[in-house]
């Protein structure tokens, strides 16, 4: 499938072009005519000989040339036949706008979409949609867009962001946002033929695509998606992701919308953390984060030390509260800065970060320039929030007032900001207005050209800034941008290894497992224990006995050979009484580990993004407090450490209230190996559960006490595996 | 101090009225003239004989009558003399606008403000400010307001909310918000003479004040503040509180702004929880919550079951996500509703809550009326979010389009909503736009008149709605609206009771304490243990031995009288060796309680809001996970239960993984008694720490194992108290 004809067509045809206001066909025709002049535009309409003053052709076959791409703007039931006709005519790319396919959730809709897929495959066509609006290509100046959008003026709009949306409305929000530089806006619809991942791969390589902004209701191909994120990182192109359907009800809503099965919020967070993508949860956040990054592309702050300058004590206090709430670091000023500010500002201003410079009315330009320079020169400060003005669109009164003063308030405050950032050594500046409003387009643009973004109103603005600070810090750490998504899809059926076999696999990885052996007779037992260190544990090994303790199948603290033999007999007898028909493989005998700090490590395989490493402290910590970290496999030691540092229980690992610090070095070592194992066996391992893992004081290592490995049934690993229910 | 002359003056004088654009004196003069016609307005100006076409008087003494209230708009250094002159002339109320007093944090500023306070007291004057803008009284139509605000047209603006702000800018936000019905806006400034609490008490009783909206940087008188909240609850007047300075940096910023010491975020949350006030953290949230409540005053939803109707699948998914994120309950529809919706909506719409009705273009009115009626009739639904339209202010293109269609999009969607809510049995409706913008003032007003609020954009809108849902549920529970703020201010110095004496006090409250006695000799010991149940614990009782275990001063598991005597001797000897000069009161002998689930209960006294009950599970739960609940004393059993239910550890109390459920009944009983005790001894108790409290299975009660009571030194309780360091 070649996307060039779809994305960069030299000739296009709008099928169903018409003059009925508000129809797909009308919008599509109007937009198709708004191109850069390098595109031949044809209209196909069976009935009208002319549409919008342009000659039409009755069918695709009648066109004077085979168009590179067609836009089908006709109802759902006509689409298959038209696609077939186009395919036969040699057309290699199409967009289908109509809804009424798989997203309906009906058998009929599903069949109708399968028919489209069949035709697209047959003729090797790149088909976008169905259930979409199309796209705007502002690099090559092509609009294949079935919705209002004429106010998106490709003659003046600069290139920059590539927007992707599986939702039509979300793509309209992107097209309608007047102040973000845009290279592409894609409304992908059901994405069953041309997928988001296909288009991402293609456009990422274009130099005019400086960053990606993706509204997602689920991915089709997690591996390619993650590879795109990796490539974006390599190219230094930031990615903002608005993943919808992360809640239970949201997932149901998304499924019925574009037929996607969403991953959980936790998985999205983990993926974004690994790849440094910025994950948001509302449209305003989405546009705001995209705007900030797009504006800062060539002047990203060097660190996350933010200073804030406010013109009111109240707003200054709120700024401090919101910064704390959303993790915007406000470092203290250096001594020199404080001294300099005390000289610059009237006596009653209190020079600390955030800084209230109070309502200055005279000599605004000089005061602001001086304050910005002084604060920006502070070595703890990497960027300055300057929230003196809201840059709201002026109302009649503002316009009148501006006439009196000879300048508007927006101009008064914008000028020193713009002049400041031009100074050598200036740090980036941004504005976070306190209240919702429409912003002054003129000054927004001028500020933006100077690299100064206006964020969304307070709460959202600070939330986004907190995430961008995290993004800036992300860039300083080396991440493992490999992914471990299985090569093939696996069924739901699984097999579980026995404890002994699970541990055997881990042992082979050089992971710290107490010495163990499965013995069938007392003779074997004697031999086994001769090389072991007491005390020992004996446990029945049987796929038929799920609750070993209940069955009397476990004995702890065995201190010598005699006790071991006695335990062997008792366990055998208990288990035979408990379940006479149970097949008993033998008795697992192992060295009993010293108790340590209890951790749980695990692997779960997400349907889209593959194996995720899970880490948390044992017992109620994970279960009640949900204090667990998740991260896509594989990972390196630093990423493992960061996972642990993200736990509330990390304090306990670091040594709490006089307890010695735990061997975090050894623990992260296990985590890295486990994640590598999950990657290497990605088409085999469905789940792993290491619980508990005892962590000992620094230098004394860890010990994996119990382990369970669950494999896909369709890729059975070896002969020694047992058929157990996955809930064992 | 009588506030009538301040708040409802019949004659006012603006001191320093002038014509210099942008000055306090000019704004104040312009605003003073905008009154309802029942107010005599005088201008005082030494130099100009006329201001704004009105005759001026050189001094206050020269005025033809003694004005009820004066507005001093002159610089800080002139204020004391003017206030003195006014006082001597018999003026009983004044507003001082100038900054440059205690908020500066300088000795000079503090002294200047003390001078004002002295004069105000001398003449029994009600003085608002300094460092304020004044107020707007839209009930009696008086503007004593030193800032732009002429667009606040008292001839058309309806009465409703009383706004309070300690920050000038925040009060300007309130005055400038064009769509909220307002009775008063107060800019209170430093509030050292007339306090927020004074004004609250006064205006709460006015029928035109339907609710309160308060921007706070700290309270002066917590008791009166809480009493106002109680009174507001009695009168059914909602209260929205924006408490700034709740973060560490925010508190510092607030302190330097109005000289207030802020309580912590946790304390504010606890107070608001008790009194059902809505606590917000940004201006947009503040205005949004106020707007929703003001619009819904006469039609509050009966419950918190929210349904949402969206016009796009993407927005529907986001709506579900945001609802989950901010605790907006989206109940499932009844079967009947689903059936009815399936008939109403085209095949591909999936009738679940939230509901995507897709982009309807024809017959919008009928579809919306039918959907609203069907959804509103569902017995699980108490209110409907209808987010089909954003109600953004139309731009040029929208206005053009409206001409073509004969109606604007805003009108198209507003009409069915307005008609629906007029139907008998209709549930309240609200709009949450997805993106930030300026709203269409005309349609916002019309919707509002019908009782339909437009909230702030998505994230903030859902956040506010979640809080309002909680408020609606709050109203269903009986809360203990007494407060326990001490009658007097107490110093920092404290005395700690010994463990034995602390427990004695609790024992007197009929709280479950193991039997105990302090014995000085072995004879006393013999007598004491004769009535006790073994095993026993013996501990040294000495203010000089802080670390009892280290000193060898504790023995557990004493099984008989002989062991007890032996332990007595050993402890005495150990302690004499450990610290030869220690004064030993004796040995505390007590019954050793069975171990149970460990809880911590405590009391801490907030400087403003008095004793707070703290509850959490012992050990790392409180310390690492901060899983603790806080609530102002006193409280009832249901409030105590809700505190526990708010803990993550509540699951453990309810019986987790086969453990028996704990005796929550007995635990809440202790909590209630403790809170009562804290109230009854509010001028005595600084802090209490019951740690651990063992909770036993249902029906088996609780046992307080260790206790520490810390009292204010300035109100020593009795002879038996010891002088111990508070860190013992």
PDB file of N, CA and C in Angstrom, chain A residues 565-634:
ATOM      1  N   UNK A 565      11.738 -36.307  55.837  1.00  0.00           N
ATOM      2  CA  UNK A 565      11.088 -37.562  55.439  1.00  0.00           C
ATOM      3  C   UNK A 565       9.697 -37.654  56.035  1.00  0.00           C
ATOM      4  N   UNK A 566       9.596 -37.240  57.303  1.00  0.00           N
ATOM      5  CA  UNK A 566       8.304 -37.266  57.987  1.00  0.00           C
ATOM      6  C   UNK A 566       7.312 -36.353  57.234  1.00  0.00           C
ATOM      7  N   UNK A 567       7.794 -35.197  56.869  1.00  0.00           N
ATOM      8  CA  UNK A 567       6.936 -34.240  56.162  1.00  0.00           C
ATOM      9  C   UNK A 567       6.493 -34.825  54.827  1.00  0.00           C
ATOM     10  N   UNK A 568       7.427 -35.489  54.149  1.00  0.00           N
ATOM     11  CA  UNK A 568       7.111 -36.122  52.866  1.00  0.00           C
ATOM     12  C   UNK A 568       5.916 -37.057  53.017  1.00  0.00           C
ATOM     13  N   UNK A 569       6.019 -37.946  54.017  1.00  0.00           N
ATOM     14  CA  UNK A 569       4.946 -38.917  54.232  1.00  0.00           C
ATOM     15  C   UNK A 569       3.625 -38.230  54.564  1.00  0.00           C
ATOM     16  N   UNK A 570       3.707 -37.259  55.449  1.00  0.00           N
ATOM     17  CA  UNK A 570       2.474 -36.603  55.893  1.00  0.00           C
ATOM     18  C   UNK A 570       1.794 -35.862  54.729  1.00  0.00           C
ATOM     19  N   UNK A 571       2.588 -35.167  53.949  1.00  0.00           N
ATOM     20  CA  UNK A 571       2.009 -34.422  52.821  1.00  0.00           C
ATOM     21  C   UNK A 571       1.344 -35.390  51.859  1.00  0.00           C
ATOM     22  N   UNK A 572       2.037 -36.467  51.533  1.00  0.00           N
ATOM     23  CA  UNK A 572       1.477 -37.452  50.613  1.00  0.00           C
ATOM     24  C   UNK A 572       0.143 -37.973  51.138  1.00  0.00           C
ATOM     25  N   UNK A 573       0.152 -38.311  52.423  1.00  0.00           N
ATOM     26  CA  UNK A 573      -1.074 -38.873  52.996  1.00  0.00           C
ATOM     27  C   UNK A 573      -2.195 -37.831  53.029  1.00  0.00           C
ATOM     28  N   UNK A 574      -1.863 -36.627  53.490  1.00  0.00           N
ATOM     29  CA  UNK A 574      -2.868 -35.557  53.528  1.00  0.00           C
ATOM     30  C   UNK A 574      -3.505 -35.352  52.168  1.00  0.00           C
ATOM     31  N   UNK A 575      -2.669 -35.327  51.154  1.00  0.00           N
ATOM     32  CA  UNK A 575      -3.178 -34.989  49.826  1.00  0.00           C
ATOM     33  C   UNK A 575      -4.012 -36.127  49.254  1.00  0.00           C
ATOM     34  N   UNK A 576      -3.600 -37.338  49.562  1.00  0.00           N
ATOM     35  CA  UNK A 576      -4.397 -38.471  49.074  1.00  0.00           C
ATOM     36  C   UNK A 576      -5.762 -38.474  49.737  1.00  0.00           C
ATOM     37  N   UNK A 577      -5.790 -38.090  51.019  1.00  0.00           N
ATOM     38  CA  UNK A 577      -7.074 -38.021  51.728  1.00  0.00           C
ATOM     39  C   UNK A 577      -7.912 -36.868  51.176  1.00  0.00           C
ATOM     40  N   UNK A 578      -7.239 -35.766  50.952  1.00  0.00           N
ATOM     41  CA  UNK A 578      -7.917 -34.537  50.510  1.00  0.00           C
ATOM     42  C   UNK A 578      -8.560 -34.730  49.139  1.00  0.00           C
ATOM     43  N   UNK A 579      -7.820 -35.342  48.232  1.00  0.00           N
ATOM     44  CA  UNK A 579      -8.323 -35.537  46.880  1.00  0.00           C
ATOM     45  C   UNK A 579      -7.748 -36.833  46.335  1.00  0.00           C
ATOM     46  N   UNK A 580      -8.439 -37.974  46.589  1.00  0.00           N
ATOM     47  CA  UNK A 580      -7.890 -39.285  46.253  1.00  0.00           C
ATOM     48  C   UNK A 580      -7.502 -39.447  44.786  1.00  0.00           C
ATOM     49  N   UNK A 581      -8.213 -38.747  43.883  1.00  0.00           N
ATOM     50  CA  UNK A 581      -7.912 -38.962  42.457  1.00  0.00           C
ATOM     51  C   UNK A 581      -6.900 -37.966  41.893  1.00  0.00           C
ATOM     52  N   UNK A 582      -6.293 -37.164  42.762  1.00  0.00           N
ATOM     53  CA  UNK A 582      -5.340 -36.173  42.271  1.00  0.00           C
ATOM     54  C   UNK A 582      -4.084 -36.847  41.739  1.00  0.00           C
ATOM     55  N   UNK A 583      -3.622 -36.341  40.573  1.00  0.00           N
ATOM     56  CA  UNK A 583      -2.329 -36.814  40.067  1.00  0.00           C
ATOM     57  C   UNK A 583      -1.232 -35.987  40.740  1.00  0.00           C
ATOM     58  N   UNK A 584      -0.407 -36.662  41.506  1.00  0.00           N
ATOM     59  CA  UNK A 584       0.640 -35.944  42.244  1.00  0.00           C
ATOM     60  C   UNK A 584       1.977 -36.168  41.559  1.00  0.00           C
ATOM     61  N   UNK A 585       2.580 -35.030  41.095  1.00  0.00           N
ATOM     62  CA  UNK A 585       3.860 -35.151  40.392  1.00  0.00           C
ATOM     63  C   UNK A 585       4.991 -35.465  41.347  1.00  0.00           C
ATOM     64  N   UNK A 586       4.791 -35.059  42.569  1.00  0.00           N
ATOM     65  CA  UNK A 586       5.847 -35.274  43.546  1.00  0.00           C
ATOM     66  C   UNK A 586       5.778 -34.185  44.605  1.00  0.00           C
ATOM     67  N   UNK A 587       6.885 -34.028  45.304  1.00  0.00           N
ATOM     68  CA  UNK A 587       6.950 -33.007  46.345  1.00  0.00           C
ATOM     69  C   UNK A 587       8.055 -32.026  45.957  1.00  0.00           C
ATOM     70  N   UNK A 588       7.696 -30.734  45.991  1.00  0.00           N
ATOM     71  CA  UNK A 588       8.697 -29.699  45.740  1.00  0.00           C
ATOM     72  C   UNK A 588       9.420 -29.433  47.050  1.00  0.00           C
ATOM     73  N   UNK A 589      10.717 -29.653  47.033  1.00  0.00           N
ATOM     74  CA  UNK A 589      11.483 -29.376  48.245  1.00  0.00           C
ATOM     75  C   UNK A 589      12.436 -28.228  47.933  1.00  0.00           C
ATOM     76  N   UNK A 590      12.478 -27.271  48.813  1.00  0.00           N
ATOM     77  CA  UNK A 590      13.331 -26.113  48.527  1.00  0.00           C
ATOM     78  C   UNK A 590      13.871 -25.490  49.804  1.00  0.00           C
ATOM     79  N   UNK A 591      14.948 -24.744  49.658  1.00  0.00           N
ATOM     80  CA  UNK A 591      15.493 -24.033  50.800  1.00  0.00           C
ATOM     81  C   UNK A 591      14.528 -22.935  51.210  1.00  0.00           C
ATOM     82  N   UNK A 592      14.371 -22.806  52.539  1.00  0.00           N
ATOM     83  CA  UNK A 592      13.455 -21.773  53.018  1.00  0.00           C
ATOM     84  C   UNK A 592      14.212 -20.448  53.161  1.00  0.00           C
ATOM     85  N   UNK A 593      13.742 -19.427  52.417  1.00  0.00           N
ATOM     86  CA  UNK A 593      14.462 -18.152  52.424  1.00  0.00           C
ATOM     87  C   UNK A 593      14.178 -17.390  53.703  1.00  0.00           C
ATOM     88  N   UNK A 594      15.161 -16.600  54.128  1.00  0.00           N
ATOM     89  CA  UNK A 594      14.952 -15.654  55.235  1.00  0.00           C
ATOM     90  C   UNK A 594      13.869 -14.673  54.825  1.00  0.00           C
ATOM     91  N   UNK A 595      13.004 -14.278  55.750  1.00  0.00           N
ATOM     92  CA  UNK A 595      12.029 -13.266  55.349  1.00  0.00           C
ATOM     93  C   UNK A 595      12.701 -11.916  55.079  1.00  0.00           C
ATOM     94  N   UNK A 596      12.166 -11.174  54.129  1.00  0.00           N
ATOM     95  CA  UNK A 596      12.690  -9.845  53.797  1.00  0.00           C
ATOM     96  C   UNK A 596      11.522  -8.924  53.551  1.00  0.00           C
ATOM     97  N   UNK A 597      11.792  -7.751  53.006  1.00  0.00           N
ATOM     98  CA  UNK A 597      10.697  -6.839  52.642  1.00  0.00           C
ATOM     99  C   UNK A 597       9.980  -7.446  51.433  1.00  0.00           C
ATOM    100  N   UNK A 598       8.675  -7.568  51.551  1.00  0.00           N
ATOM    101  CA  UNK A 598       7.901  -8.280  50.521  1.00  0.00           C
ATOM    102  C   UNK A 598       7.558  -7.398  49.340  1.00  0.00           C
ATOM    103  N   UNK A 599       8.012  -7.791  48.167  1.00  0.00           N
ATOM    104  CA  UNK A 599       7.598  -7.101  46.941  1.00  0.00           C
ATOM    105  C   UNK A 599       6.835  -8.072  46.048  1.00  0.00           C
ATOM    106  N   UNK A 600       6.059  -7.509  45.126  1.00  0.00           N
ATOM    107  CA  UNK A 600       5.420  -8.300  44.080  1.00  0.00           C
ATOM    108  C   UNK A 600       5.955  -7.797  42.752  1.00  0.00           C
ATOM    109  N   UNK A 601       6.411  -8.706  41.909  1.00  0.00           N
ATOM    110  CA  UNK A 601       6.754  -8.338  40.535  1.00  0.00           C
ATOM    111  C   UNK A 601       5.869  -9.156  39.602  1.00  0.00           C
ATOM    112  N   UNK A 602       5.531  -8.606  38.482  1.00  0.00           N
ATOM    113  CA  UNK A 602       4.675  -9.370  37.580  1.00  0.00           C
ATOM    114  C   UNK A 602       4.779  -8.876  36.156  1.00  0.00           C
ATOM    115  N   UNK A 603       4.258  -9.683  35.274  1.00  0.00           N
ATOM    116  CA  UNK A 603       4.147  -9.309  33.860  1.00  0.00           C
ATOM    117  C   UNK A 603       2.696  -9.545  33.452  1.00  0.00           C
ATOM    118  N   UNK A 604       2.082  -8.558  32.801  1.00  0.00           N
ATOM    119  CA  UNK A 604       0.786  -8.810  32.174  1.00  0.00           C
ATOM    120  C   UNK A 604       0.924  -8.350  30.742  1.00  0.00           C
ATOM    121  N   UNK A 605       0.252  -9.037  29.837  1.00  0.00           N
ATOM    122  CA  UNK A 605       0.416  -8.682  28.437  1.00  0.00           C
ATOM    123  C   UNK A 605      -0.808  -7.912  27.959  1.00  0.00           C
ATOM    124  N   UNK A 606      -0.614  -6.657  27.607  1.00  0.00           N
ATOM    125  CA  UNK A 606      -1.709  -5.852  27.075  1.00  0.00           C
ATOM    126  C   UNK A 606      -1.967  -6.256  25.626  1.00  0.00           C
ATOM    127  N   UNK A 607      -3.239  -6.278  25.261  1.00  0.00           N
ATOM    128  CA  UNK A 607      -3.634  -6.731  23.929  1.00  0.00           C
ATOM    129  C   UNK A 607      -2.957  -5.908  22.832  1.00  0.00           C
ATOM    130  N   UNK A 608      -2.688  -4.632  23.098  1.00  0.00           N
ATOM    131  CA  UNK A 608      -2.102  -3.775  22.067  1.00  0.00           C
ATOM    132  C   UNK A 608      -0.619  -3.535  22.256  1.00  0.00           C
ATOM    133  N   UNK A 609      -0.211  -3.311  23.510  1.00  0.00           N
ATOM    134  CA  UNK A 609       1.146  -2.821  23.748  1.00  0.00           C
ATOM    135  C   UNK A 609       2.086  -3.883  24.318  1.00  0.00           C
ATOM    136  N   UNK A 610       1.602  -5.129  24.416  1.00  0.00           N
ATOM    137  CA  UNK A 610       2.476  -6.213  24.829  1.00  0.00           C
ATOM    138  C   UNK A 610       2.742  -6.237  26.319  1.00  0.00           C
ATOM    139  N   UNK A 611       3.816  -6.953  26.715  1.00  0.00           N
ATOM    140  CA  UNK A 611       4.055  -7.195  28.135  1.00  0.00           C
ATOM    141  C   UNK A 611       4.400  -5.929  28.918  1.00  0.00           C
ATOM    142  N   UNK A 612       3.760  -5.808  30.071  1.00  0.00           N
ATOM    143  CA  UNK A 612       4.008  -4.690  30.973  1.00  0.00           C
ATOM    144  C   UNK A 612       4.593  -5.265  32.257  1.00  0.00           C
ATOM    145  N   UNK A 613       5.658  -4.667  32.736  1.00  0.00           N
ATOM    146  CA  UNK A 613       6.210  -5.072  34.027  1.00  0.00           C
ATOM    147  C   UNK A 613       5.463  -4.341  35.128  1.00  0.00           C
ATOM    148  N   UNK A 614       5.062  -5.095  36.145  1.00  0.00           N
ATOM    149  CA  UNK A 614       4.343  -4.511  37.271  1.00  0.00           C
ATOM    150  C   UNK A 614       5.208  -4.674  38.504  1.00  0.00           C
ATOM    151  N   UNK A 615       5.279  -3.639  39.343  1.00  0.00           N
ATOM    152  CA  UNK A 615       6.048  -3.746  40.593  1.00  0.00           C
ATOM    153  C   UNK A 615       5.298  -3.047  41.709  1.00  0.00           C
ATOM    154  N   UNK A 616       5.278  -3.678  42.872  1.00  0.00           N
ATOM    155  CA  UNK A 616       4.628  -3.051  44.012  1.00  0.00           C
ATOM    156  C   UNK A 616       5.047  -3.767  45.274  1.00  0.00           C
ATOM    157  N   UNK A 617       4.744  -3.145  46.411  1.00  0.00           N
ATOM    158  CA  UNK A 617       5.066  -3.810  47.653  1.00  0.00           C
ATOM    159  C   UNK A 617       3.959  -4.814  47.964  1.00  0.00           C
ATOM    160  N   UNK A 618       4.340  -5.942  48.558  1.00  0.00           N
ATOM    161  CA  UNK A 618       3.382  -7.027  48.775  1.00  0.00           C
ATOM    162  C   UNK A 618       2.280  -6.672  49.754  1.00  0.00           C
ATOM    163  N   UNK A 619       1.316  -7.560  49.832  1.00  0.00           N
ATOM    164  CA  UNK A 619       0.240  -7.419  50.797  1.00  0.00           C
ATOM    165  C   UNK A 619      -0.746  -6.335  50.398  1.00  0.00           C
ATOM    166  N   UNK A 620      -1.210  -5.578  51.396  1.00  0.00           N
ATOM    167  CA  UNK A 620      -2.259  -4.605  51.143  1.00  0.00           C
ATOM    168  C   UNK A 620      -1.791  -3.436  50.288  1.00  0.00           C
ATOM    169  N   UNK A 621      -0.486  -3.270  50.144  1.00  0.00           N
ATOM    170  CA  UNK A 621      -0.001  -2.092  49.433  1.00  0.00           C
ATOM    171  C   UNK A 621      -0.527  -2.056  48.011  1.00  0.00           C
ATOM    172  N   UNK A 622      -0.411  -3.175  47.343  1.00  0.00           N
ATOM    173  CA  UNK A 622      -0.908  -3.236  45.976  1.00  0.00           C
ATOM    174  C   UNK A 622      -2.425  -3.361  45.978  1.00  0.00           C
ATOM    175  N   UNK A 623      -2.933  -4.224  46.832  1.00  0.00           N
ATOM    176  CA  UNK A 623      -4.355  -4.548  46.749  1.00  0.00           C
ATOM    177  C   UNK A 623      -5.257  -3.417  47.227  1.00  0.00           C
ATOM    178  N   UNK A 624      -4.910  -2.804  48.347  1.00  0.00           N
ATOM    179  CA  UNK A 624      -5.780  -1.760  48.890  1.00  0.00           C
ATOM    180  C   UNK A 624      -5.374  -0.383  48.383  1.00  0.00           C
ATOM    181  N   UNK A 625      -4.087  -0.145  48.343  1.00  0.00           N
ATOM    182  CA  UNK A 625      -3.646   1.215  48.018  1.00  0.00           C
ATOM    183  C   UNK A 625      -3.335   1.385  46.545  1.00  0.00           C
ATOM    184  N   UNK A 626      -3.438   0.286  45.794  1.00  0.00           N
ATOM    185  CA  UNK A 626      -3.143   0.359  44.355  1.00  0.00           C
ATOM    186  C   UNK A 626      -1.798   1.044  44.129  1.00  0.00           C
ATOM    187  N   UNK A 627      -0.887   0.809  45.032  1.00  0.00           N
ATOM    188  CA  UNK A 627       0.417   1.445  44.932  1.00  0.00           C
ATOM    189  C   UNK A 627       1.327   0.555  44.094  1.00  0.00           C
ATOM    190  N   UNK A 628       1.067   0.524  42.793  1.00  0.00           N
ATOM    191  CA  UNK A 628       1.845  -0.327  41.904  1.00  0.00           C
ATOM    192  C   UNK A 628       2.291   0.494  40.705  1.00  0.00           C
ATOM    193  N   UNK A 629       3.438   0.144  40.168  1.00  0.00           N
ATOM    194  CA  UNK A 629       3.948   0.833  38.985  1.00  0.00           C
ATOM    195  C   UNK A 629       3.901  -0.125  37.801  1.00  0.00           C
ATOM    196  N   UNK A 630       3.676   0.420  36.630  1.00  0.00           N
ATOM    197  CA  UNK A 630       3.577  -0.399  35.421  1.00  0.00           C
ATOM    198  C   UNK A 630       4.459   0.230  34.356  1.00  0.00           C
ATOM    199  N   UNK A 631       5.122  -0.607  33.561  1.00  0.00           N
ATOM    200  CA  UNK A 631       6.026  -0.057  32.544  1.00  0.00           C
ATOM    201  C   UNK A 631       6.182  -1.069  31.427  1.00  0.00           C
ATOM    202  N   UNK A 632       6.194  -0.605  30.183  1.00  0.00           N
ATOM    203  CA  UNK A 632       6.317  -1.551  29.071  1.00  0.00           C
ATOM    204  C   UNK A 632       7.694  -2.215  29.053  1.00  0.00           C
ATOM    205  N   UNK A 633       7.707  -3.506  28.794  1.00  0.00           N
ATOM    206  CA  UNK A 633       8.965  -4.253  28.656  1.00  0.00           C
ATOM    207  C   UNK A 633       9.543  -3.993  27.273  1.00  0.00           C
ATOM    208  N   UNK A 634      10.891  -4.058  27.113  1.00  0.00           N
ATOM    209  CA  UNK A 634      11.876  -4.190  28.176  1.00  0.00           C
ATOM    210  C   UNK A 634      12.250  -2.822  28.755  1.00  0.00           C
TER     211      UNK A 634
END
